[in-house]
Amino acid sequence: QLTLAESGGGLVQPGGSLRLSCAASGRTSSSYFVGWFRQPPGKEREFVAAISRSAINTQYAESVKGRFTISRDNAKNTVYLQMNSLKPEDTAVYYCGAHPTSNLLVVGRDPYDYDLWGQGTQVTVSS
């Protein structure tokens, strides 16, 4: 069974940057597509970005397109979310999810597409 652990969250000023990491252990994460979601206070979990097994297919929510970049290093069993030009509305708990697949290109944009989740990491954007 794969387990996921997010890290890299924290407090940052508007316009700043953070890089989140989603480290997988237990099994190789290269057999999974991986997504980042976030849950602002009092709101439902929402899609942020996703990356396919091959890393060829990446998708982003409109609200983060051009500011966030998802990538993966299968040798390190880690998926990253580079977040630039952060805004107060990016404040949320960020979660990574994973789903096993034999397809090299598919990704999921809905939380129900994912079987496995990490515990989350808090990102707060505030001056």
JSON list of C-alpha atoms in Angstrom, two decimals:
[
{"chain": "A", "resi": 1, "resn": "GLN", "atom": "CA", "xyz": [0.00, 0.00, 0.00]},
{"chain": "A", "resi": 2, "resn": "LEU", "atom": "CA", "xyz": [1.27, 3.42, -0.94]},
{"chain": "A", "resi": 3, "resn": "THR", "atom": "CA", "xyz": [1.31, 6.13, 1.72]},
{"chain": "A", "resi": 4, "resn": "LEU", "atom": "CA", "xyz": [1.65, 9.84, 1.02]},
{"chain": "A", "resi": 5, "resn": "ALA", "atom": "CA", "xyz": [3.11, 12.66, 3.10]},
{"chain": "A", "resi": 6, "resn": "GLU", "atom": "CA", "xyz": [2.93, 16.34, 2.20]},
{"chain": "A", "resi": 7, "resn": "SER", "atom": "CA", "xyz": [5.44, 18.93, 3.36]},
{"chain": "A", "resi": 8, "resn": "GLY", "atom": "CA", "xyz": [6.55, 22.44, 2.53]},
{"chain": "A", "resi": 9, "resn": "GLY", "atom": "CA", "xyz": [3.58, 24.46, 3.71]},
{"chain": "A", "resi": 10, "resn": "GLY", "atom": "CA", "xyz": [3.86, 27.56, 5.83]},
{"chain": "A", "resi": 11, "resn": "LEU", "atom": "CA", "xyz": [3.15, 31.27, 6.11]},
{"chain": "A", "resi": 12, "resn": "VAL", "atom": "CA", "xyz": [4.12, 33.45, 3.16]},
{"chain": "A", "resi": 13, "resn": "GLN", "atom": "CA", "xyz": [3.42, 37.03, 2.11]},
{"chain": "A", "resi": 14, "resn": "PRO", "atom": "CA", "xyz": [1.32, 37.81, -0.96]},
{"chain": "A", "resi": 15, "resn": "GLY", "atom": "CA", "xyz": [3.48, 37.52, -4.07]},
{"chain": "A", "resi": 16, "resn": "GLY", "atom": "CA", "xyz": [5.74, 34.98, -2.42]},
{"chain": "A", "resi": 17, "resn": "SER", "atom": "CA", "xyz": [6.52, 31.38, -3.34]},
{"chain": "A", "resi": 18, "resn": "LEU", "atom": "CA", "xyz": [6.40, 27.96, -1.76]},
{"chain": "A", "resi": 19, "resn": "ARG", "atom": "CA", "xyz": [7.21, 24.48, -3.00]},
{"chain": "A", "resi": 20, "resn": "LEU", "atom": "CA", "xyz": [5.12, 21.64, -1.67]},
{"chain": "A", "resi": 21, "resn": "SER", "atom": "CA", "xyz": [6.33, 18.05, -1.75]},
{"chain": "A", "resi": 22, "resn": "CYS", "atom": "CA", "xyz": [4.30, 14.86, -1.78]},
{"chain": "A", "resi": 23, "resn": "ALA", "atom": "CA", "xyz": [6.56, 11.97, -0.81]},
{"chain": "A", "resi": 24, "resn": "ALA", "atom": "CA", "xyz": [5.36, 8.43, -1.40]},
{"chain": "A", "resi": 25, "resn": "SER", "atom": "CA", "xyz": [6.49, 5.39, 0.54]},
{"chain": "A", "resi": 26, "resn": "GLY", "atom": "CA", "xyz": [5.56, 1.73, 0.67]},
{"chain": "A", "resi": 27, "resn": "ARG", "atom": "CA", "xyz": [5.36, 1.24, -3.08]},
{"chain": "A", "resi": 28, "resn": "THR", "atom": "CA", "xyz": [6.64, 3.06, -6.12]},
{"chain": "A", "resi": 29, "resn": "SER", "atom": "CA", "xyz": [4.57, 6.08, -6.98]},
{"chain": "A", "resi": 30, "resn": "SER", "atom": "CA", "xyz": [5.41, 5.81, -10.67]},
{"chain": "A", "resi": 31, "resn": "SER", "atom": "CA", "xyz": [2.39, 3.52, -11.15]},
{"chain": "A", "resi": 32, "resn": "TYR", "atom": "CA", "xyz": [0.00, 6.26, -10.00]},
{"chain": "A", "resi": 33, "resn": "PHE", "atom": "CA", "xyz": [-1.32, 9.52, -11.29]},
{"chain": "A", "resi": 34, "resn": "VAL", "atom": "CA", "xyz": [-1.07, 12.20, -8.62]},
{"chain": "A", "resi": 35, "resn": "GLY", "atom": "CA", "xyz": [-3.07, 15.30, -7.92]},
{"chain": "A", "resi": 36, "resn": "TRP", "atom": "CA", "xyz": [-2.98, 18.29, -5.59]},
{"chain": "A", "resi": 37, "resn": "PHE", "atom": "CA", "xyz": [-6.17, 19.54, -4.03]},
{"chain": "A", "resi": 38, "resn": "ARG", "atom": "CA", "xyz": [-6.85, 22.23, -1.45]},
{"chain": "A", "resi": 39, "resn": "GLN", "atom": "CA", "xyz": [-9.50, 22.90, 1.11]},
{"chain": "A", "resi": 40, "resn": "PRO", "atom": "CA", "xyz": [-9.98, 26.52, 2.21]},
{"chain": "A", "resi": 41, "resn": "PRO", "atom": "CA", "xyz": [-11.58, 27.11, 5.62]},
{"chain": "A", "resi": 42, "resn": "GLY", "atom": "CA", "xyz": [-15.27, 26.27, 5.54]},
{"chain": "A", "resi": 43, "resn": "LYS", "atom": "CA", "xyz": [-15.20, 25.13, 1.92]},
{"chain": "A", "resi": 44, "resn": "GLU", "atom": "CA", "xyz": [-15.07, 21.86, 0.04]},
{"chain": "A", "resi": 45, "resn": "ARG", "atom": "CA", "xyz": [-11.91, 20.28, -1.31]},
{"chain": "A", "resi": 46, "resn": "GLU", "atom": "CA", "xyz": [-11.06, 21.66, -4.76]},
{"chain": "A", "resi": 47, "resn": "PHE", "atom": "CA", "xyz": [-8.79, 20.59, -7.59]},
{"chain": "A", "resi": 48, "resn": "VAL", "atom": "CA", "xyz": [-5.48, 22.41, -8.02]},
{"chain": "A", "resi": 49, "resn": "ALA", "atom": "CA", "xyz": [-3.27, 20.37, -10.36]},
{"chain": "A", "resi": 50, "resn": "ALA", "atom": "CA", "xyz": [-2.60, 16.82, -11.52]},
{"chain": "A", "resi": 51, "resn": "ILE", "atom": "CA", "xyz": [0.13, 14.92, -13.30]},
{"chain": "A", "resi": 52, "resn": "SER", "atom": "CA", "xyz": [0.04, 11.65, -15.20]},
{"chain": "A", "resi": 53, "resn": "ARG", "atom": "CA", "xyz": [2.33, 8.67, -14.67]},
{"chain": "A", "resi": 54, "resn": "SER", "atom": "CA", "xyz": [4.48, 9.73, -17.61]},
{"chain": "A", "resi": 55, "resn": "ALA", "atom": "CA", "xyz": [4.40, 13.42, -16.57]},
{"chain": "A", "resi": 56, "resn": "ILE", "atom": "CA", "xyz": [3.39, 14.23, -20.16]},
{"chain": "A", "resi": 57, "resn": "ASN", "atom": "CA", "xyz": [-0.12, 15.25, -19.14]},
{"chain": "A", "resi": 58, "resn": "THR", "atom": "CA", "xyz": [-0.45, 18.01, -16.55]},
{"chain": "A", "resi": 59, "resn": "GLN", "atom": "CA", "xyz": [-3.63, 19.88, -15.77]},
{"chain": "A", "resi": 60, "resn": "TYR", "atom": "CA", "xyz": [-4.39, 22.92, -13.65]},
{"chain": "A", "resi": 61, "resn": "ALA", "atom": "CA", "xyz": [-7.34, 24.73, -12.18]},
{"chain": "A", "resi": 62, "resn": "GLU", "atom": "CA", "xyz": [-7.96, 28.04, -13.94]},
{"chain": "A", "resi": 63, "resn": "SER", "atom": "CA", "xyz": [-7.31, 29.91, -10.71]},
{"chain": "A", "resi": 64, "resn": "VAL", "atom": "CA", "xyz": [-3.69, 28.70, -10.51]},
{"chain": "A", "resi": 65, "resn": "LYS", "atom": "CA", "xyz": [-2.77, 28.36, -14.19]},
{"chain": "A", "resi": 66, "resn": "GLY", "atom": "CA", "xyz": [0.42, 30.29, -14.94]},
{"chain": "A", "resi": 67, "resn": "ARG", "atom": "CA", "xyz": [1.34, 30.55, -11.25]},
{"chain": "A", "resi": 68, "resn": "PHE", "atom": "CA", "xyz": [1.62, 26.92, -10.10]},
{"chain": "A", "resi": 69, "resn": "THR", "atom": "CA", "xyz": [3.65, 24.10, -11.64]},
{"chain": "A", "resi": 70, "resn": "ILE", "atom": "CA", "xyz": [3.29, 20.41, -10.87]},
{"chain": "A", "resi": 71, "resn": "SER", "atom": "CA", "xyz": [6.17, 18.02, -11.51]},
{"chain": "A", "resi": 72, "resn": "ARG", "atom": "CA", "xyz": [7.33, 14.61, -10.44]},
{"chain": "A", "resi": 73, "resn": "ASP", "atom": "CA", "xyz": [10.60, 12.81, -9.80]},
{"chain": "A", "resi": 74, "resn": "ASN", "atom": "CA", "xyz": [9.82, 9.11, -9.99]},
{"chain": "A", "resi": 75, "resn": "ALA", "atom": "CA", "xyz": [13.34, 8.20, -8.88]},
{"chain": "A", "resi": 76, "resn": "LYS", "atom": "CA", "xyz": [12.62, 10.02, -5.61]},
{"chain": "A", "resi": 77, "resn": "ASN", "atom": "CA", "xyz": [8.96, 8.92, -5.42]},
{"chain": "A", "resi": 78, "resn": "THR", "atom": "CA", "xyz": [8.03, 12.56, -5.00]},
{"chain": "A", "resi": 79, "resn": "VAL", "atom": "CA", "xyz": [5.61, 14.97, -6.67]},
{"chain": "A", "resi": 80, "resn": "TYR", "atom": "CA", "xyz": [6.09, 18.70, -6.30]},
{"chain": "A", "resi": 81, "resn": "LEU", "atom": "CA", "xyz": [3.86, 21.74, -6.50]},
{"chain": "A", "resi": 82, "resn": "GLN", "atom": "CA", "xyz": [5.77, 24.95, -7.12]},
{"chain": "A", "resi": 83, "resn": "MET", "atom": "CA", "xyz": [3.56, 27.87, -6.16]},
{"chain": "A", "resi": 84, "resn": "ASN", "atom": "CA", "xyz": [4.53, 31.37, -7.26]},
{"chain": "A", "resi": 85, "resn": "SER", "atom": "CA", "xyz": [2.79, 34.74, -7.04]},
{"chain": "A", "resi": 86, "resn": "LEU", "atom": "CA", "xyz": [0.75, 33.51, -4.11]},
{"chain": "A", "resi": 87, "resn": "LYS", "atom": "CA", "xyz": [-2.47, 35.29, -3.22]},
{"chain": "A", "resi": 88, "resn": "PRO", "atom": "CA", "xyz": [-4.48, 35.38, 0.02]},
{"chain": "A", "resi": 89, "resn": "GLU", "atom": "CA", "xyz": [-7.15, 33.29, -1.69]},
{"chain": "A", "resi": 90, "resn": "ASP", "atom": "CA", "xyz": [-4.60, 30.47, -2.04]},
{"chain": "A", "resi": 91, "resn": "THR", "atom": "CA", "xyz": [-4.79, 29.99, 1.73]},
{"chain": "A", "resi": 92, "resn": "ALA", "atom": "CA", "xyz": [-5.91, 26.42, 2.41]},
{"chain": "A", "resi": 93, "resn": "VAL", "atom": "CA", "xyz": [-4.85, 22.99, 3.56]},
{"chain": "A", "resi": 94, "resn": "TYR", "atom": "CA", "xyz": [-3.20, 21.34, 0.57]},
{"chain": "A", "resi": 95, "resn": "TYR", "atom": "CA", "xyz": [-3.54, 17.60, 0.01]},
{"chain": "A", "resi": 96, "resn": "CYS", "atom": "CA", "xyz": [-1.95, 15.25, -2.47]},
{"chain": "A", "resi": 97, "resn": "GLY", "atom": "CA", "xyz": [-3.82, 12.24, -3.76]},
{"chain": "A", "resi": 98, "resn": "ALA", "atom": "CA", "xyz": [-2.85, 9.23, -5.84]},
{"chain": "A", "resi": 99, "resn": "HIS", "atom": "CA", "xyz": [-4.62, 6.61, -7.92]},
{"chain": "A", "resi": 100, "resn": "PRO", "atom": "CA", "xyz": [-3.06, 3.49, -9.47]},
{"chain": "A", "resi": 101, "resn": "THR", "atom": "CA", "xyz": [-3.32, 3.20, -13.23]},
{"chain": "A", "resi": 102, "resn": "SER", "atom": "CA", "xyz": [-1.75, 1.40, -16.16]},
{"chain": "A", "resi": 103, "resn": "ASN", "atom": "CA", "xyz": [-2.46, 4.42, -18.38]},
{"chain": "A", "resi": 104, "resn": "LEU", "atom": "CA", "xyz": [0.50, 6.73, -18.85]},
{"chain": "A", "resi": 105, "resn": "LEU", "atom": "CA", "xyz": [-1.57, 9.81, -19.72]},
{"chain": "A", "resi": 106, "resn": "VAL", "atom": "CA", "xyz": [-4.72, 9.84, -17.62]},
{"chain": "A", "resi": 107, "resn": "VAL", "atom": "CA", "xyz": [-5.22, 12.18, -14.67]},
{"chain": "A", "resi": 108, "resn": "GLY", "atom": "CA", "xyz": [-8.14, 12.93, -12.36]},
{"chain": "A", "resi": 109, "resn": "ARG", "atom": "CA", "xyz": [-9.69, 16.30, -11.56]},
{"chain": "A", "resi": 110, "resn": "ASP", "atom": "CA", "xyz": [-12.25, 15.12, -9.02]},
{"chain": "A", "resi": 111, "resn": "PRO", "atom": "CA", "xyz": [-11.46, 14.00, -5.45]},
{"chain": "A", "resi": 112, "resn": "TYR", "atom": "CA", "xyz": [-13.44, 10.82, -6.13]},
{"chain": "A", "resi": 113, "resn": "ASP", "atom": "CA", "xyz": [-10.84, 9.86, -8.75]},
{"chain": "A", "resi": 114, "resn": "TYR", "atom": "CA", "xyz": [-8.32, 9.29, -5.95]},
{"chain": "A", "resi": 115, "resn": "ASP", "atom": "CA", "xyz": [-7.95, 6.37, -3.55]},
{"chain": "A", "resi": 116, "resn": "LEU", "atom": "CA", "xyz": [-5.07, 7.54, -1.41]},
{"chain": "A", "resi": 117, "resn": "TRP", "atom": "CA", "xyz": [-4.50, 10.83, 0.41]},
{"chain": "A", "resi": 118, "resn": "GLY", "atom": "CA", "xyz": [-1.86, 12.44, 2.54]},
{"chain": "A", "resi": 119, "resn": "GLN", "atom": "CA", "xyz": [-2.55, 14.24, 5.80]},
{"chain": "A", "resi": 120, "resn": "GLY", "atom": "CA", "xyz": [-2.32, 17.72, 4.30]},
{"chain": "A", "resi": 121, "resn": "THR", "atom": "CA", "xyz": [-0.10, 20.74, 4.81]},
{"chain": "A", "resi": 122, "resn": "GLN", "atom": "CA", "xyz": [-1.28, 24.24, 5.69]},
{"chain": "A", "resi": 123, "resn": "VAL", "atom": "CA", "xyz": [-0.51, 27.13, 3.37]},
{"chain": "A", "resi": 124, "resn": "THR", "atom": "CA", "xyz": [-1.30, 30.61, 4.65]},
{"chain": "A", "resi": 125, "resn": "VAL", "atom": "CA", "xyz": [-0.81, 33.67, 2.45]},
{"chain": "A", "resi": 126, "resn": "SER", "atom": "CA", "xyz": [-1.01, 36.82, 4.50]},
{"chain": "A", "resi": 127, "resn": "SER", "atom": "CA", "xyz": [0.82, 40.06, 5.12]}
]
